[in-house]
Amino acid sequence: MNQYLDVNPEVKEALEKGRPVVALESTIISHGMPYPKNVETALSVEKIIREHGAVPATIAVIGGRLKAGLTPEEIEYLGKAGRAVAKASRRDLPVLVARKADGATTVTTTMMIAHMAGIQVFATGGIGGVHRGAETTMDISADLEELSNTPVMVICAGAKSILDLGLTLEYLETKGVPVLGYQTEELPAFYTRKSGFSVDYRIDTPEELAAAFKAQREMGLKNGMLVTNPIPEEYSMDKEVIDRAINEAIEESKALGIHGKETTPFLLAKIKDITGGDSLESNIRLVYNNAALAAETAKALAKL
Ligand code: PSU
Ligand code: MN
């Protein structure tokens, strides 16, 4: 076992007994939502996973330790500290660990730590991808590289159109990452169920998702798998409202010269400011929806 990794006792026991476990990220807690809504949401997500018969493992870096499974006190701590906690992607881990610092894990580092712990299924909201204008900025999220390198199934609600969704799909195709649509042929765009882009395969049941992941793993393929689960209809947003907010946020980030790791958090915060509580509520609901599907898929995987 990795000497920097702490697997929470409940998660450890579940993994040893082959019981279903679902990993969760912590950037969404520290950087994605305001306190105390972020803590309430993180705890509710864990509860939903338990109600569906799996064990939740929220992942973060605390005091330089890679944590797979947090206590409610640790979740409260990360939520309250908010942006004071570093957003930790792959390149941040060595220094954060050596300094015994804290880090909120992105999709990238959550996949890495989940894999170190032996967790195969991970639920989140949205992933990073190829940003609009990446042909000149080269701003491509490390999440896509991680999906090509780490054998974890990531269940998300697609990607926000702060990204270039077409280029994001091209990148994933090049890297050999299957993009699956849960009960849909179309890539969902986070706040909305449709994007105009197709997924590679439509999959209709958690059992079929589990079977595809098992086949990928048993063939020795080292890449991850991306499952895109559309936001429930009743919580989805008006496409025009959200598109306008996204365009405004992108214009402002350009005007302010925002770049590097600040781009995504800046855009997400701006969109929330512009659309008010509506987008926050949608965001929370789609994460709940992904948590339930992840728990069902982890259960199906545990039976195979
Ligand atoms: N996109 C979202 N919501 C998020 C993120 C992205 O719609 O919360 C967060 C995730 O933690 C993701 C990270 O892994 O931002 C990607 O950041 P970047 O684009 O800097 O790689
Ligand atoms: Mn980036």
Tab-separated table of C-alpha atoms and ligand atoms in Angstrom:
chain	number	residue	atom	x	y	z
A	1	MET	CA	0.000	0.000	0.000
A	2	ASN	CA	1.173	3.492	-0.835
A	3	GLN	CA	2.812	4.984	2.265
A	4	TYR	CA	1.077	8.330	1.748
A	5	LEU	CA	-2.415	6.840	1.494
A	6	ASP	CA	-4.963	6.574	4.331
A	7	VAL	CA	-7.965	4.412	3.534
A	8	ASN	CA	-10.764	5.063	6.015
A	9	PRO	CA	-11.553	1.876	8.055
A	10	GLU	CA	-15.098	1.458	6.716
A	11	VAL	CA	-13.889	1.841	3.120
A	12	LYS	CA	-11.002	-0.546	3.763
A	13	GLU	CA	-13.296	-3.210	5.149
A	14	ALA	CA	-15.711	-2.870	2.218
A	15	LEU	CA	-12.864	-3.187	-0.294
A	16	GLU	CA	-11.404	-6.217	1.459
A	17	LYS	CA	-14.797	-7.936	1.395
A	18	GLY	CA	-15.447	-7.023	-2.256
A	19	ARG	CA	-18.354	-4.764	-1.349
A	20	PRO	CA	-19.329	-1.784	-3.533
A	21	VAL	CA	-17.522	1.515	-2.895
A	22	VAL	CA	-18.015	4.855	-4.697
A	23	ALA	CA	-15.342	7.573	-4.740
A	24	LEU	CA	-16.304	11.275	-4.607
A	25	GLU	CA	-14.202	14.362	-5.313
A	26	SER	CA	-13.574	17.335	-3.007
A	27	THR	CA	-12.959	20.257	-5.390
A	28	ILE	CA	-16.719	20.406	-5.703
A	29	ILE	CA	-16.857	20.889	-1.878
A	30	SER	CA	-14.096	23.472	-1.430
A	31	HIS	CA	-14.323	25.307	-4.759
A	32	GLY	CA	-17.614	24.329	-6.365
A	33	MET	CA	-20.288	25.490	-3.928
A	34	PRO	CA	-20.697	28.039	-1.114
A	35	TYR	CA	-20.570	27.032	2.566
A	36	PRO	CA	-22.668	25.542	4.179
A	37	LYS	CA	-24.511	24.245	1.078
A	38	ASN	CA	-21.318	22.459	-0.005
A	39	VAL	CA	-21.086	20.477	3.257
A	40	GLU	CA	-24.803	19.655	3.270
A	41	THR	CA	-24.535	18.455	-0.323
A	42	ALA	CA	-21.408	16.374	0.285
A	43	LEU	CA	-23.049	14.665	3.270
A	44	SER	CA	-26.292	14.084	1.338
A	45	VAL	CA	-24.357	12.545	-1.546
A	46	GLU	CA	-22.723	10.114	0.886
A	47	LYS	CA	-26.163	9.308	2.329
A	48	ILE	CA	-27.599	8.572	-1.119
A	49	ILE	CA	-24.728	6.201	-1.855
A	50	ARG	CA	-25.385	4.367	1.415
A	51	GLU	CA	-29.136	4.184	0.719
A	52	HIS	CA	-28.264	2.481	-2.566
A	53	GLY	CA	-26.168	-0.097	-0.731
A	54	ALA	CA	-22.627	1.133	-1.370
A	55	VAL	CA	-19.958	2.769	0.807
A	56	PRO	CA	-18.974	6.372	-0.044
A	57	ALA	CA	-15.311	7.405	-0.102
A	58	THR	CA	-14.891	11.154	-0.414
A	59	ILE	CA	-11.316	11.855	-1.445
A	60	ALA	CA	-9.030	14.756	-0.478
A	61	VAL	CA	-5.508	15.592	0.674
A	62	ILE	CA	-5.442	16.517	4.362
A	63	GLY	CA	-2.230	17.371	6.182
A	64	GLY	CA	-0.289	15.858	3.290
A	65	ARG	CA	-2.096	12.507	3.559
A	66	LEU	CA	-3.985	11.104	0.567
A	67	LYS	CA	-7.374	10.302	2.071
A	68	ALA	CA	-9.776	7.746	0.611
A	69	GLY	CA	-12.851	8.229	2.783
A	70	LEU	CA	-13.398	11.275	5.003
A	71	THR	CA	-15.152	11.698	8.323
A	72	PRO	CA	-18.074	14.193	8.492
A	73	GLU	CA	-15.710	16.457	10.491
A	74	GLU	CA	-13.156	16.395	7.671
A	75	ILE	CA	-15.881	17.219	5.131
A	76	GLU	CA	-17.005	20.134	7.333
A	77	TYR	CA	-13.385	21.312	7.567
A	78	LEU	CA	-12.875	21.295	3.774
A	79	GLY	CA	-16.214	22.981	3.168
A	80	LYS	CA	-15.621	25.729	5.676
A	81	ALA	CA	-12.078	26.412	4.473
A	82	GLY	CA	-13.408	26.695	0.893
A	83	ARG	CA	-11.011	28.368	-1.500
A	84	ALA	CA	-8.266	28.494	1.125
A	85	VAL	CA	-7.735	24.823	0.299
A	86	ALA	CA	-5.562	24.396	-2.810
A	87	LYS	CA	-7.185	22.920	-5.897
A	88	ALA	CA	-5.043	19.833	-6.292
A	89	SER	CA	-4.439	18.324	-9.718
A	90	ARG	CA	-1.755	15.733	-10.580
A	91	ARG	CA	1.117	18.239	-10.731
A	92	ASP	CA	0.233	19.638	-7.269
A	93	LEU	CA	0.445	16.385	-5.313
A	94	PRO	CA	4.224	16.135	-4.698
A	95	VAL	CA	4.577	19.587	-3.113
A	96	LEU	CA	1.294	19.390	-1.142
A	97	VAL	CA	2.284	16.009	0.291
A	98	ALA	CA	5.843	17.078	1.115
A	99	ARG	CA	4.538	20.232	2.827
A	100	LYS	CA	1.844	18.267	4.694
A	101	ALA	CA	-0.684	20.663	3.203
A	102	ASP	CA	-4.360	20.262	2.308
A	103	GLY	CA	-5.729	19.829	-1.195
A	104	ALA	CA	-9.185	19.613	-2.731
A	105	THR	CA	-8.989	16.836	-5.297
A	106	THR	CA	-10.151	17.365	-8.891
A	107	VAL	CA	-11.404	14.562	-11.119
A	108	THR	CA	-7.742	13.841	-11.924
A	109	THR	CA	-6.462	13.385	-8.382
A	110	THR	CA	-9.661	11.719	-7.200
A	111	MET	CA	-9.166	9.087	-9.929
A	112	MET	CA	-5.514	8.675	-8.926
A	113	ILE	CA	-6.238	8.227	-5.216
A	114	ALA	CA	-9.307	6.032	-5.860
A	115	HIS	CA	-7.125	3.760	-7.987
A	116	MET	CA	-4.372	3.643	-5.330
A	117	ALA	CA	-7.027	2.541	-2.827
A	118	GLY	CA	-8.602	-0.018	-5.182
A	119	ILE	CA	-11.871	1.866	-5.815
A	120	GLN	CA	-13.244	1.432	-9.336
A	121	VAL	CA	-16.283	3.725	-9.539
A	122	PHE	CA	-16.302	7.497	-9.014
A	123	ALA	CA	-19.261	9.895	-9.130
A	124	THR	CA	-18.932	13.613	-9.770
A	125	GLY	CA	-20.725	16.557	-11.406
A	126	GLY	CA	-18.755	17.654	-14.454
A	127	ILE	CA	-15.291	16.902	-15.803
A	128	GLY	CA	-12.665	19.236	-17.170
A	129	GLY	CA	-11.876	19.094	-20.895
A	130	VAL	CA	-10.627	21.033	-23.899
A	131	HIS	CA	-11.422	24.710	-23.364
A	132	ARG	CA	-12.860	26.889	-26.077
A	133	GLY	CA	-9.931	28.535	-27.851
A	134	ALA	CA	-7.554	25.725	-26.804
A	135	GLU	CA	-6.027	25.806	-30.292
A	136	THR	CA	-4.179	28.931	-29.129
A	137	THR	CA	-4.238	28.723	-25.300
A	138	MET	CA	-3.499	24.945	-25.108
A	139	ASP	CA	-5.807	24.872	-22.097
A	140	ILE	CA	-6.738	21.207	-21.864
A	141	SER	CA	-7.683	19.752	-18.496
A	142	ALA	CA	-5.446	17.135	-16.917
A	143	ASP	CA	-8.716	15.221	-16.363
A	144	LEU	CA	-8.554	13.983	-19.961
A	145	GLU	CA	-5.008	12.632	-19.562
A	146	GLU	CA	-6.034	10.927	-16.350
A	147	LEU	CA	-8.999	9.310	-18.091
A	148	SER	CA	-6.527	7.887	-20.588
A	149	ASN	CA	-4.150	6.580	-17.902
A	150	THR	CA	-6.110	5.430	-14.867
A	151	PRO	CA	-8.618	2.564	-14.855
A	152	VAL	CA	-11.494	4.167	-12.968
A	153	MET	CA	-15.077	4.638	-14.181
A	154	VAL	CA	-16.094	8.295	-13.894
A	155	ILE	CA	-19.827	8.977	-13.779
A	156	CYS	CA	-20.636	12.607	-14.574
A	157	ALA	CA	-23.399	14.725	-16.133
A	158	GLY	CA	-21.301	15.462	-19.221
A	159	ALA	CA	-19.321	18.659	-19.531
A	160	LYS	CA	-20.336	22.296	-19.402
A	161	SER	CA	-20.126	24.286	-22.557
A	162	ILE	CA	-17.449	26.456	-20.943
A	163	LEU	CA	-15.534	23.750	-22.834
A	164	ASP	CA	-15.375	22.969	-26.521
A	165	LEU	CA	-17.423	19.781	-26.323
A	166	GLY	CA	-16.554	18.666	-29.854
A	167	LEU	CA	-12.804	18.957	-29.243
A	168	THR	CA	-13.187	17.286	-25.849
A	169	LEU	CA	-14.781	14.255	-27.557
A	170	GLU	CA	-12.042	14.201	-30.214
A	171	TYR	CA	-9.387	14.192	-27.503
A	172	LEU	CA	-11.089	11.341	-25.638
A	173	GLU	CA	-11.353	9.372	-28.871
A	174	THR	CA	-7.620	9.797	-29.546
A	175	LYS	CA	-6.826	8.668	-26.020
A	176	GLY	CA	-9.054	5.592	-26.308
A	177	VAL	CA	-11.489	6.562	-23.580
A	178	PRO	CA	-14.993	5.130	-24.076
A	179	VAL	CA	-17.672	7.821	-23.691
A	180	LEU	CA	-20.918	6.124	-22.694
A	181	GLY	CA	-24.352	7.721	-22.469
A	182	TYR	CA	-26.608	6.418	-19.729
A	183	GLN	CA	-30.023	5.964	-21.346
A	184	THR	CA	-29.076	8.517	-23.997
A	185	GLU	CA	-27.376	8.681	-27.396
A	186	GLU	CA	-26.483	12.313	-26.876
A	187	LEU	CA	-23.689	13.765	-24.759
A	188	PRO	CA	-25.373	15.722	-21.951
A	189	ALA	CA	-24.065	19.240	-21.260
A	190	PHE	CA	-24.289	19.292	-17.458
A	191	TYR	CA	-27.144	21.820	-16.921
A	192	THR	CA	-28.970	20.558	-19.994
A	193	ARG	CA	-29.693	17.048	-21.248
A	194	LYS	CA	-28.575	17.740	-24.791
A	195	SER	CA	-25.465	19.071	-26.531
A	196	GLY	CA	-25.852	18.165	-30.187
A	197	PHE	CA	-22.930	15.686	-29.904
A	198	SER	CA	-23.217	11.902	-29.829
A	199	VAL	CA	-21.718	9.562	-27.272
A	200	ASP	CA	-19.879	6.418	-28.411
A	201	TYR	CA	-22.456	4.005	-26.995
A	202	ARG	CA	-25.814	4.228	-25.295
A	203	ILE	CA	-25.983	1.963	-22.233
A	204	ASP	CA	-29.305	1.398	-20.488
A	205	THR	CA	-28.528	-0.440	-17.237
A	206	PRO	CA	-25.968	-0.362	-14.408
A	207	GLU	CA	-25.335	-4.061	-15.130
A	208	GLU	CA	-24.274	-3.299	-18.691
A	209	LEU	CA	-22.021	-0.458	-17.489
A	210	ALA	CA	-20.414	-2.852	-15.010
A	211	ALA	CA	-19.922	-5.515	-17.687
A	212	ALA	CA	-18.186	-3.055	-20.027
A	213	PHE	CA	-15.901	-1.847	-17.257
A	214	LYS	CA	-15.050	-5.411	-16.230
A	215	ALA	CA	-14.190	-6.326	-19.832
A	216	GLN	CA	-11.972	-3.252	-20.139
A	217	ARG	CA	-10.163	-4.100	-16.928
A	218	GLU	CA	-9.751	-7.801	-17.693
A	219	MET	CA	-8.279	-7.024	-21.097
A	220	GLY	CA	-5.589	-5.150	-19.200
A	221	LEU	CA	-6.502	-1.771	-20.699
A	222	LYS	CA	-5.129	0.929	-18.449
A	223	ASN	CA	-7.501	3.721	-19.400
A	224	GLY	CA	-10.574	4.952	-17.588
A	225	MET	CA	-14.166	5.027	-18.777
A	226	LEU	CA	-16.484	8.030	-18.935
A	227	VAL	CA	-20.184	7.609	-18.213
A	228	THR	CA	-22.364	10.607	-18.959
A	229	ASN	CA	-25.694	10.690	-17.128
A	230	PRO	CA	-28.128	13.447	-18.126
A	231	ILE	CA	-29.520	15.761	-15.456
A	232	PRO	CA	-33.118	14.739	-14.578
A	233	GLU	CA	-35.538	16.637	-16.825
A	234	GLU	CA	-37.255	18.465	-13.942
A	235	TYR	CA	-33.974	20.064	-12.816
A	236	SER	CA	-32.499	20.853	-16.230
A	237	MET	CA	-32.020	24.506	-17.176
A	238	ASP	CA	-33.083	26.627	-20.080
A	239	LYS	CA	-30.378	26.319	-22.737
A	240	GLU	CA	-30.508	29.995	-23.714
A	241	VAL	CA	-30.202	31.220	-20.137
A	242	ILE	CA	-27.222	29.018	-19.422
A	243	ASP	CA	-25.520	29.696	-22.781
A	244	ARG	CA	-25.790	33.425	-22.213
A	245	ALA	CA	-24.276	33.108	-18.734
A	246	ILE	CA	-21.430	30.951	-20.060
A	247	ASN	CA	-20.618	33.386	-22.875
A	248	GLU	CA	-20.623	36.321	-20.466
A	249	ALA	CA	-18.341	34.438	-18.053
A	250	ILE	CA	-15.894	33.556	-20.849
A	251	GLU	CA	-15.776	37.172	-22.075
A	252	GLU	CA	-15.044	38.405	-18.567
A	253	SER	CA	-12.313	35.817	-17.978
A	254	LYS	CA	-10.647	36.869	-21.258
A	255	ALA	CA	-10.884	40.557	-20.325
A	256	LEU	CA	-9.309	39.881	-16.929
A	257	GLY	CA	-6.589	37.634	-18.376
A	258	ILE	CA	-7.588	34.670	-16.198
A	259	HIS	CA	-5.502	31.600	-17.068
A	260	GLY	CA	-4.068	28.317	-15.820
A	261	LYS	CA	-5.716	26.538	-12.914
A	262	GLU	CA	-7.879	29.603	-12.159
A	263	THR	CA	-9.829	29.422	-15.421
A	264	THR	CA	-12.300	26.675	-14.541
A	265	PRO	CA	-13.064	27.869	-10.973
A	266	PHE	CA	-13.452	31.452	-12.251
A	267	LEU	CA	-15.909	30.446	-14.976
A	268	LEU	CA	-17.917	28.192	-12.653
A	269	ALA	CA	-18.192	30.891	-9.972
A	270	LYS	CA	-19.170	33.525	-12.539
A	271	ILE	CA	-21.887	31.339	-14.036
A	272	LYS	CA	-23.267	30.798	-10.548
A	273	ASP	CA	-23.274	34.554	-9.890
A	274	ILE	CA	-25.099	35.278	-13.128
A	275	THR	CA	-27.723	32.543	-12.865
A	276	GLY	CA	-28.208	32.762	-9.100
A	277	GLY	CA	-29.581	29.871	-7.081
A	278	ASP	CA	-31.049	28.045	-10.103
A	279	SER	CA	-27.759	26.688	-11.343
A	280	LEU	CA	-26.689	25.687	-7.827
A	281	GLU	CA	-29.880	23.685	-7.335
A	282	SER	CA	-29.439	21.984	-10.719
A	283	ASN	CA	-25.817	21.241	-9.878
A	284	ILE	CA	-26.778	19.582	-6.591
A	285	ARG	CA	-29.527	17.498	-8.197
A	286	LEU	CA	-27.341	16.163	-10.965
A	287	VAL	CA	-24.678	15.124	-8.461
A	288	TYR	CA	-27.331	13.195	-6.479
A	289	ASN	CA	-28.425	11.540	-9.700
A	290	ASN	CA	-24.850	10.518	-10.537
A	291	ALA	CA	-24.235	9.227	-7.009
A	292	ALA	CA	-27.257	6.905	-7.246
A	293	LEU	CA	-26.160	5.531	-10.634
A	294	ALA	CA	-22.584	5.086	-9.386
A	295	ALA	CA	-23.775	3.121	-6.348
A	296	GLU	CA	-25.952	0.863	-8.516
A	297	THR	CA	-23.069	0.310	-10.933
A	298	ALA	CA	-20.596	-0.428	-8.123
A	299	LYS	CA	-23.108	-2.957	-6.761
A	300	ALA	CA	-23.450	-4.603	-10.182
A	301	LEU	CA	-19.655	-4.680	-10.528
A	302	ALA	CA	-19.280	-6.312	-7.117
A	303	LYS	CA	-21.565	-9.144	-8.277
A	304	LEU	CA	-19.570	-9.934	-11.428
B	1	PSU	N1	-16.201	21.254	-14.287
B	1	PSU	C1	-17.410	21.346	-13.693
B	1	PSU	N2	-17.458	21.302	-12.350
B	1	PSU	C2	-16.335	21.163	-11.585
B	1	PSU	C3	-15.070	21.041	-12.233
B	1	PSU	C4	-15.057	21.104	-13.580
B	1	PSU	O1	-18.413	21.469	-14.360
B	1	PSU	O2	-16.418	21.133	-10.368
B	1	PSU	C5	-13.842	20.865	-11.388
B	1	PSU	C6	-13.533	19.365	-11.248
B	1	PSU	O3	-12.898	19.142	-10.011
B	1	PSU	C7	-12.571	19.128	-12.391
B	1	PSU	C8	-11.774	20.414	-12.380
B	1	PSU	O4	-11.764	17.999	-12.232
B	1	PSU	O5	-12.726	21.429	-12.073
B	1	PSU	C9	-11.093	20.675	-13.701
B	1	PSU	O6	-10.283	21.804	-13.594
B	1	PSU	P1	-9.319	22.192	-14.811
B	1	PSU	O7	-10.216	22.603	-15.943
B	1	PSU	O8	-8.507	23.320	-14.276
B	1	PSU	O9	-8.515	20.978	-15.128
B	2	MN	MN	-6.830	24.256	-17.523
